[in-house]
Short mmCIF file of C-alpha atoms and ligand atoms in Angstrom, two decimals:
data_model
loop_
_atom_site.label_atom_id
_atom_site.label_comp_id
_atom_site.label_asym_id
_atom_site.label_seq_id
_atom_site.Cartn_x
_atom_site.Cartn_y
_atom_site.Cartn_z
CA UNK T 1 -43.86 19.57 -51.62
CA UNK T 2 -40.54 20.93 -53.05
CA UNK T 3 -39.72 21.78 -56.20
CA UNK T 4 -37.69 18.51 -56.40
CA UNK T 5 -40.30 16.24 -56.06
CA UNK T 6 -42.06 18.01 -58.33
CA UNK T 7 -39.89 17.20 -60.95
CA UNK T 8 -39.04 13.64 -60.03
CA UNK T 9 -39.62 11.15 -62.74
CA UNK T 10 -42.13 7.93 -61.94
CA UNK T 11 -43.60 5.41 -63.69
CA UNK T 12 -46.94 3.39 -63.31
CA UNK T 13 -46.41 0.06 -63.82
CA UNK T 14 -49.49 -2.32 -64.24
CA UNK T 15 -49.03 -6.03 -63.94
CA UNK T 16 -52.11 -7.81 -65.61
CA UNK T 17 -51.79 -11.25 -64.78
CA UNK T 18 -54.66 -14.30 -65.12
CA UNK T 19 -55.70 -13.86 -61.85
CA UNK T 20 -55.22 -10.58 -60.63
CA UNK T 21 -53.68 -7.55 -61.61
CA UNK T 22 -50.59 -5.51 -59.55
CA UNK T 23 -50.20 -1.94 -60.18
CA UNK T 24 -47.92 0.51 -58.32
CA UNK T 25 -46.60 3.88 -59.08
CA UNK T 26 -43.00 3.47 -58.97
CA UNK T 27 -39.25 5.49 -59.61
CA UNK T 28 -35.51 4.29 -58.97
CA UNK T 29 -34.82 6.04 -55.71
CA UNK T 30 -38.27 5.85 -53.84
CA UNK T 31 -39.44 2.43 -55.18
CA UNK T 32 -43.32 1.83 -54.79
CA UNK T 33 -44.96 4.98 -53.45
CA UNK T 34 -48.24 3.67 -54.16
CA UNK T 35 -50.15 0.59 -54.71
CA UNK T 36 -53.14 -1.37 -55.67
CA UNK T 37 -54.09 -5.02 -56.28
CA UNK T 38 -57.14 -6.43 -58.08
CA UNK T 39 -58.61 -9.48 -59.11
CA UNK T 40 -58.41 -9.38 -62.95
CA UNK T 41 -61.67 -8.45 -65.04
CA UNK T 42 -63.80 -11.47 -65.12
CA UNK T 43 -65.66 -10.17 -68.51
CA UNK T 44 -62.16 -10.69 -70.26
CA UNK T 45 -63.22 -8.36 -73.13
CA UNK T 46 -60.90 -6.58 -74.85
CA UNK T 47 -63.13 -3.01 -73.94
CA UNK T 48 -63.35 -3.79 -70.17
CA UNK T 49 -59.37 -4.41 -69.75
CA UNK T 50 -59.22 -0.55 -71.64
CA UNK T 51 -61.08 1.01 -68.85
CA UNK T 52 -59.47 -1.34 -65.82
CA UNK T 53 -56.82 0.27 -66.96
CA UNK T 54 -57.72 4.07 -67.44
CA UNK T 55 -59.35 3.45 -63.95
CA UNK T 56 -56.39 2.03 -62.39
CA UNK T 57 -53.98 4.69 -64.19
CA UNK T 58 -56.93 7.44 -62.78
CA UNK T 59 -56.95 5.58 -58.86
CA UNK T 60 -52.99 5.67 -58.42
CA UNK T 61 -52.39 9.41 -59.83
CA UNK T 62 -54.82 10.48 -57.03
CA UNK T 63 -53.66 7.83 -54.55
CA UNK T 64 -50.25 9.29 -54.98
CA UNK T 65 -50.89 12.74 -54.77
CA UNK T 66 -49.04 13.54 -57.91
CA UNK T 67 -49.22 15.56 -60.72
CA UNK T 68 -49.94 13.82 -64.28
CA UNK T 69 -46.96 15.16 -65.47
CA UNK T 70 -44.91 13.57 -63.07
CA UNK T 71 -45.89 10.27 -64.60
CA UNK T 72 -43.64 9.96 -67.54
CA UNK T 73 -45.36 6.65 -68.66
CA UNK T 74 -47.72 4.11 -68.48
CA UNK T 75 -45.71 0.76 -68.53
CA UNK T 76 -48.10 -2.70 -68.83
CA UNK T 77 -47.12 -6.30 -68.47
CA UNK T 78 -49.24 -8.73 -70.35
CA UNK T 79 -49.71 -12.22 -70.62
CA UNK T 80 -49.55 -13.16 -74.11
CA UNK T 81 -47.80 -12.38 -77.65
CA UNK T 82 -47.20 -8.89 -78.30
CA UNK T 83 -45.38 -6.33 -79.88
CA UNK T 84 -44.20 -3.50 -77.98
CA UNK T 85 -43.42 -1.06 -80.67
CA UNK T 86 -46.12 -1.33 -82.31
CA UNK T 87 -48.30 -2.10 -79.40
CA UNK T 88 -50.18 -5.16 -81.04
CA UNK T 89 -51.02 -8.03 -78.28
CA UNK T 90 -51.75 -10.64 -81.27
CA UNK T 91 -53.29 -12.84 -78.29
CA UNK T 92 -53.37 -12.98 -74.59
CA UNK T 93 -55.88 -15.83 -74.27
CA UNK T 94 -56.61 -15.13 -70.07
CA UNK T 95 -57.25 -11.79 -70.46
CA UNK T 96 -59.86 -12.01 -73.80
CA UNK T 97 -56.99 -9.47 -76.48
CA UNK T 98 -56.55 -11.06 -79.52
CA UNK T 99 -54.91 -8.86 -82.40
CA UNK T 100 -55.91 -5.98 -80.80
CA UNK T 101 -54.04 -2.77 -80.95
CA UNK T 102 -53.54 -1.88 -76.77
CA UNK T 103 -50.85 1.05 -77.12
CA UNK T 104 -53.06 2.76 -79.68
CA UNK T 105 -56.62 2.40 -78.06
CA UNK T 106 -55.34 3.64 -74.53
CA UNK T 107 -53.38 6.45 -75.94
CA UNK T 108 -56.82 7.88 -76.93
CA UNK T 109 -58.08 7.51 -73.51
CA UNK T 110 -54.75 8.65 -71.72
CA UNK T 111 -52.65 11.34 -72.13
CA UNK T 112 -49.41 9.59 -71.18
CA UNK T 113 -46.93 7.36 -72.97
CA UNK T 114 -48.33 3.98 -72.69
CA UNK T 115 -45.90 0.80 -73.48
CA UNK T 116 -46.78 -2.59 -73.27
CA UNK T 117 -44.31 -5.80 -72.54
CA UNK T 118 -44.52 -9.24 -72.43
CA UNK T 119 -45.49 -9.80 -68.32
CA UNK T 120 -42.45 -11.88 -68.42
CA UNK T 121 -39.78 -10.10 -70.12
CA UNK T 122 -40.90 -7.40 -67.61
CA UNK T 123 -40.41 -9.28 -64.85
CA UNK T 124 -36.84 -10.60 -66.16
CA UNK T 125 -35.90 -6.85 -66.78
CA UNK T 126 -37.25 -5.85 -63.03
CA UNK T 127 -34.75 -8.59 -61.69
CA UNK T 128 -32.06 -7.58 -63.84
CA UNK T 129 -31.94 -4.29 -63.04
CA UNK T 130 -33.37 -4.31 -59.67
CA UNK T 131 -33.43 -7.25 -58.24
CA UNK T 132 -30.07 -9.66 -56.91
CA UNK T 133 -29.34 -9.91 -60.53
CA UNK T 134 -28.19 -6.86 -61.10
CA UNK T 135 -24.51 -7.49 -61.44
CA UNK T 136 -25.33 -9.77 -64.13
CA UNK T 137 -24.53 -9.22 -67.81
CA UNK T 138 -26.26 -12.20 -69.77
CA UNK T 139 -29.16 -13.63 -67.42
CA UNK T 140 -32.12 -16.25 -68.00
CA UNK T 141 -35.25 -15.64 -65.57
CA UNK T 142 -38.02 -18.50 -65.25
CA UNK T 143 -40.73 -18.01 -63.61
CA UNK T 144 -42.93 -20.93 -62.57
CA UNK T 145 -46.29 -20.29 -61.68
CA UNK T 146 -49.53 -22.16 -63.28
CA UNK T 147 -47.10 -22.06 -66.15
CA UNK T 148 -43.43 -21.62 -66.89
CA UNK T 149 -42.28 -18.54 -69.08
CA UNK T 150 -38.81 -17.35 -69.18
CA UNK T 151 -37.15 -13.97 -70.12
CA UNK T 152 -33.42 -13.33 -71.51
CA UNK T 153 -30.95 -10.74 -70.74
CA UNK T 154 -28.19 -10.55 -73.20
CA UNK T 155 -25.05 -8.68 -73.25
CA UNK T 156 -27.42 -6.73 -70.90
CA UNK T 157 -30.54 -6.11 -73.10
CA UNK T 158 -33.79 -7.51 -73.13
CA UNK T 159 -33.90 -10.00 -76.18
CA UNK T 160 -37.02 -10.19 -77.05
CA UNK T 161 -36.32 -12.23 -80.57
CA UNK T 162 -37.26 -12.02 -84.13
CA UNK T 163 -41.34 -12.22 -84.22
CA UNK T 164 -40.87 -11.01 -80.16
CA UNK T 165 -41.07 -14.44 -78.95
CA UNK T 166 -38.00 -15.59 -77.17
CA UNK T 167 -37.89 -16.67 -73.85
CA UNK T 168 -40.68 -19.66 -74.62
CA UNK T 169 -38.66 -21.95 -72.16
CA UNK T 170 -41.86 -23.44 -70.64
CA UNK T 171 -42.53 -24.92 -74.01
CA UNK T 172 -38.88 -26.54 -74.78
CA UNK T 173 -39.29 -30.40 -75.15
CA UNK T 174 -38.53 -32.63 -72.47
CA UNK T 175 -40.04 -35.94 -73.19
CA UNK T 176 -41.27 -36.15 -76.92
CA UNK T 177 -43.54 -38.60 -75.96
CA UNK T 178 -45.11 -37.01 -72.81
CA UNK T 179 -48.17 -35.74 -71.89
CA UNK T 180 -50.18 -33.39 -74.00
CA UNK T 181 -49.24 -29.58 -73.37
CA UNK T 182 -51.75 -26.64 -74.04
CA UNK T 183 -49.42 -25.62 -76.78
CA UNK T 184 -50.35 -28.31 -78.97
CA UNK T 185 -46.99 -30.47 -78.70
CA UNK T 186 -46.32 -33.17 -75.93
CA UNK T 187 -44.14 -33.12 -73.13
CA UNK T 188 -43.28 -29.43 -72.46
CA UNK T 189 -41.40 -28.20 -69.61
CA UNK T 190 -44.27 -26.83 -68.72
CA UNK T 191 -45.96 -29.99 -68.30
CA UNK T 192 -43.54 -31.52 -65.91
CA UNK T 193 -42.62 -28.55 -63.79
CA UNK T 194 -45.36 -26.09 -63.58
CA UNK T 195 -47.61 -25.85 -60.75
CA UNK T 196 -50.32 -26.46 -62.53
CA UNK T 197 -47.83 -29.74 -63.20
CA UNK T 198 -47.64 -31.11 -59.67
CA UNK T 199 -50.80 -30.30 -58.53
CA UNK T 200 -52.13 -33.11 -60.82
CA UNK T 201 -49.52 -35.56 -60.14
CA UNK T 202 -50.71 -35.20 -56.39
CA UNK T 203 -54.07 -35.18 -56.93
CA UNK T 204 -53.60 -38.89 -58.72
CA UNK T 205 -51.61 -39.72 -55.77
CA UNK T 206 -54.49 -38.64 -53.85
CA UNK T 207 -56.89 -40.50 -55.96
CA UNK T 208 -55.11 -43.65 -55.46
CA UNK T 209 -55.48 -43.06 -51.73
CA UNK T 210 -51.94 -42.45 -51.09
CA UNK T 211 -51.78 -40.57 -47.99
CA UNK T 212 -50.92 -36.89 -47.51
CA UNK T 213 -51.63 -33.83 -45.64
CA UNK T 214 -52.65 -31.65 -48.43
CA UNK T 215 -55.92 -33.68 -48.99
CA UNK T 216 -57.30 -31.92 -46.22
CA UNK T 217 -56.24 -28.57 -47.15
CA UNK T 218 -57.79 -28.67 -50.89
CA UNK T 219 -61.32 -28.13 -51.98
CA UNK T 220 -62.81 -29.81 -55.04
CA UNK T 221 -62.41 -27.77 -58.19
CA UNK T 222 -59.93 -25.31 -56.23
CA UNK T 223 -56.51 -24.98 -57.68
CA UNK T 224 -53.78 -26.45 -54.56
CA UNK T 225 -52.00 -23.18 -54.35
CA UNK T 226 -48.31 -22.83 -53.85
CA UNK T 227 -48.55 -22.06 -49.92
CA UNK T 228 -50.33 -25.31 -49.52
CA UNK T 229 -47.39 -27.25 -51.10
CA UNK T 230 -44.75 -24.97 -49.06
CA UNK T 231 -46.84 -26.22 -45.62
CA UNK T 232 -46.85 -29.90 -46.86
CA UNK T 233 -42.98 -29.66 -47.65
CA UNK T 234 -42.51 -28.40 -43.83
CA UNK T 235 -44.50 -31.37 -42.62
CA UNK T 236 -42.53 -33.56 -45.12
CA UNK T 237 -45.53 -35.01 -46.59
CA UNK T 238 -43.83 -37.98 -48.94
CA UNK T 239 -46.30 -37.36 -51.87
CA UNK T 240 -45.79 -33.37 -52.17
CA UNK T 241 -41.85 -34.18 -51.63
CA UNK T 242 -41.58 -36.81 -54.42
CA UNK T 243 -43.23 -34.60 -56.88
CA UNK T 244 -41.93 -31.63 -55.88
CA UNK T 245 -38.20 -33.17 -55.83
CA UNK T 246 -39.13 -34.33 -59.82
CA UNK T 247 -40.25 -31.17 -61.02
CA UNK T 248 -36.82 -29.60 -59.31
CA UNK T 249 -34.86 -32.65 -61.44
CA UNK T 250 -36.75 -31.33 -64.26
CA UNK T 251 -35.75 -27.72 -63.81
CA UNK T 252 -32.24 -28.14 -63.25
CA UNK T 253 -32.26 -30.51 -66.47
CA UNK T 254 -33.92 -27.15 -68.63
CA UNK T 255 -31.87 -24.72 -67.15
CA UNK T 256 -28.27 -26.68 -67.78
CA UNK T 257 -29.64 -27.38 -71.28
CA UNK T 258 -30.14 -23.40 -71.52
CA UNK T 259 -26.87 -22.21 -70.02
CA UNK T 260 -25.15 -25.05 -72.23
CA UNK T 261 -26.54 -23.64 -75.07
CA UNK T 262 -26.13 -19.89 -73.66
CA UNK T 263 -23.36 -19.83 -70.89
CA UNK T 264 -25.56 -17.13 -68.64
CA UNK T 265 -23.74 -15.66 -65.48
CA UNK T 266 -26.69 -15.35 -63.48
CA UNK T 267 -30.23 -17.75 -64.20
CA UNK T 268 -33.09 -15.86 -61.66
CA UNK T 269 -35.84 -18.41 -60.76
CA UNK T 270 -39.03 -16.76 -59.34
CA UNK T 271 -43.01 -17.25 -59.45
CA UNK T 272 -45.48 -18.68 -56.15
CA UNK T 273 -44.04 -22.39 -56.21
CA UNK T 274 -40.26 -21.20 -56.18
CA UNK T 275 -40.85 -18.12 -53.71
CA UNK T 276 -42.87 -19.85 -51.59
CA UNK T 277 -40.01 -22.59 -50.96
CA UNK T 278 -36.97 -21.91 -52.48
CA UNK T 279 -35.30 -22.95 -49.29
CA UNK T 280 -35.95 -26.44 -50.10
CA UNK T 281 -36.44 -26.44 -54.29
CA UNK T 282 -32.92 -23.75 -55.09
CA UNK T 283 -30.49 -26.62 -53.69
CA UNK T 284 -32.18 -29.90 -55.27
CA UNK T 285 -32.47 -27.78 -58.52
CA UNK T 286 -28.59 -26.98 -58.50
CA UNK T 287 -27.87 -30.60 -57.90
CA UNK T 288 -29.69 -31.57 -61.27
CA UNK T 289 -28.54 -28.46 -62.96
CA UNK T 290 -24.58 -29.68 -61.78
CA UNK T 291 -25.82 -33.26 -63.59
CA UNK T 292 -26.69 -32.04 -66.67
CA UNK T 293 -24.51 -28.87 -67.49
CA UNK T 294 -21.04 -29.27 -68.90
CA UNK T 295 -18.56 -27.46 -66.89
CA UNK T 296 -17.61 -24.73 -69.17
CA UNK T 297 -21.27 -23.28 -68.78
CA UNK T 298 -22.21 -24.01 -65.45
CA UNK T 299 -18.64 -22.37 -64.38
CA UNK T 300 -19.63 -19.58 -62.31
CA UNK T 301 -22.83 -19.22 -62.82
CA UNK T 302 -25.06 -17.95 -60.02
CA UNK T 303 -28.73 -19.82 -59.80
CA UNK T 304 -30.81 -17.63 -57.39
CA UNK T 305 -34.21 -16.88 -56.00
CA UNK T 306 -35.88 -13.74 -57.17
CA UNK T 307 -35.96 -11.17 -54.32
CA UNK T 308 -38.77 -9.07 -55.20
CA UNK T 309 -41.34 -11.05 -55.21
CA UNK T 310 -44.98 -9.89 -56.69
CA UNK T 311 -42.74 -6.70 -57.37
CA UNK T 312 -40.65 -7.61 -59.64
CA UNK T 313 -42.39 -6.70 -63.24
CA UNK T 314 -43.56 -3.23 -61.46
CA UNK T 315 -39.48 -2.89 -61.11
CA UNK T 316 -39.34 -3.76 -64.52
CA UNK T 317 -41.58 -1.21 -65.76
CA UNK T 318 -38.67 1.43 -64.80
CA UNK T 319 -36.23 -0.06 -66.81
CA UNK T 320 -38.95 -0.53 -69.84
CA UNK T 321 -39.80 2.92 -69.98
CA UNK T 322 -36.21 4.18 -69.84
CA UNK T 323 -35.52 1.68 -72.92
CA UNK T 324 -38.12 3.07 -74.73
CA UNK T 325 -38.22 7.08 -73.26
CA UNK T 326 -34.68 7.60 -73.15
CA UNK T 327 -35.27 9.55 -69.77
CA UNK T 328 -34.08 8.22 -66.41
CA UNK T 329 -36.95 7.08 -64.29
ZN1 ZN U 401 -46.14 -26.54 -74.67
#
């Protein structure tokens, strides 16, 4: 190894979603030298997510045959309300933290910065800075998944908002009187648009034996997962289209109310349902978003499909450790 590499800066960035948890060791100029995925802890106690962690940290260092000092930080995306300068995760319901202290507790275990971010603000600073969005200065990213969160990029900083908050766009109102939302309040984005959102409508569908080709790729109690609804769409299955077409109405409704209210250059949509058919969701969600947005705001404004994928909050982690390091990564 030369003495360049040597002192090249990288990151490890650790994605803990729901589900599973992404974790690559990462810099600007070689991207993802090393990787590992796992399903997340199924425990979900706040002591076994400290030591996936120290194990994952420990696993990449010697999967990518670097030094520890090499590693300039430790950079984690989490699901739930936190604060990353003090490092408090007030609650991440999937993953068992609740007003827990995560920055302090795995600074004792680790001897490298650690700084943790909202999963979703890290993915909307990956994009930003890495991703098609990069020539953006004031960007929204939603990302719809089982649920919908969103991330801002203003004057081309992370807002993260007063009590570190901002970016709830899965829970904006829709219909006041619509269905009940986890949240508490009815008819969320969330609850119209998510995955999690047309998988029910279909499976009523289903129920009142309306015909469609996803009934015989779904087993009871399974979630329908996004490929399924991507194969359906190619078969142009009528039940998976109509729903699919009304969440997209939905979408571009939210996102013309958000650039109305914020006049963004660049709104990045990403998570399984829109990367696994943007192809057919980016164009019908335009056509709503050109219905509801008043000119000024939707005047040259660029509504595109994230590019990086399962990626995109390791990118992130980069761009959150050179916020908070002051180093270049
Ligand atoms: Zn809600």
């Amino acid at each position: 190894m030369t003495e360049a590499v040597l002192d090249n800066n990288y990151v490890i960035s650790i994605d803990t979603g729901g589900t599973k948890t992404l974790a690559g060791v990462i810099n600007t100029k070689e991207g993802i030298i090393a990787r590992l995925k796992r399903p997340a802890d199924s425990r979900r106690t706040s002591k076994s997510y400290l030591n996936s962690i120290t194990e994952i940290v420990d696993d990449l260092i010697v999967k990518s045959n670097l030094k520890r000092r090499n590693i300039k930080a430790i950079c984690i995306g989490i699901p739930g309300a936190l604060n990353p300068f003090t490092g408090i995760v007030s609650l991440a319901p999937n993953l068992g933290l609740k007003n827990i202290n995560i920055k302090e507790k795995l600074q004792a275990k680790i001897p490298i910065p650690v700084i943790i971010e909202n999963d979703v603000n890290l993915g909307a600073l990956g994009a930003f800075k890495f991703g098609e969005a990069k020539s953006s200065k004031n960007m929204l990213a939603v990302f719809i998944g089982t649920g919908i969160g969103g991330g801002l990029i203003l004057d081309g900083k992370i807002y993260r908002g007063s009590n570190y908050s901002a970016g709830e766009i899965g829970h904006v109102t829709v219909d006041k009187k619509g269905p009940k939302c986890n949240c508490g309040n009815k008819g969320c984005f969330e609850v119209f648009a998510s995955r999690t959102a047309i998988a029910k409508g279909i499976l009523e569908d289903l129920k009142a034996n309306k015909k469609s080709v996803i009934k015989k790729m779904i087993s009871p109690g399974k979630p329908i997962k996004s490929r399924m609804l991507a194969t359906a769409v190619k078969a142009k299955d009528r039940i998976v289209l109509k729903h699919i077409s009304n969440a997209c109405d939905t979408i571009g409704l939210v996102l013309a109310n958000s650039a109305n209210f914020m006049n963004f250059d660049m709104i990045v949509l990403g998570g399984g349902v829109i990367e696994a058919m943007d192809y057919f969701m980016l164009p019908k969600i335009k056509e709503s978003f050109r219905k509801y947005s008043l000119k000024d705001a939707s005047k040259n404004i660029k509504i595109i499909a994230n590019n990086l994928g399962d990626d995109v909050a390791l990118y992130g982690g980069i761009a959150l450790a050179e916020e908070f390091l002051k180093i270049k990564i």
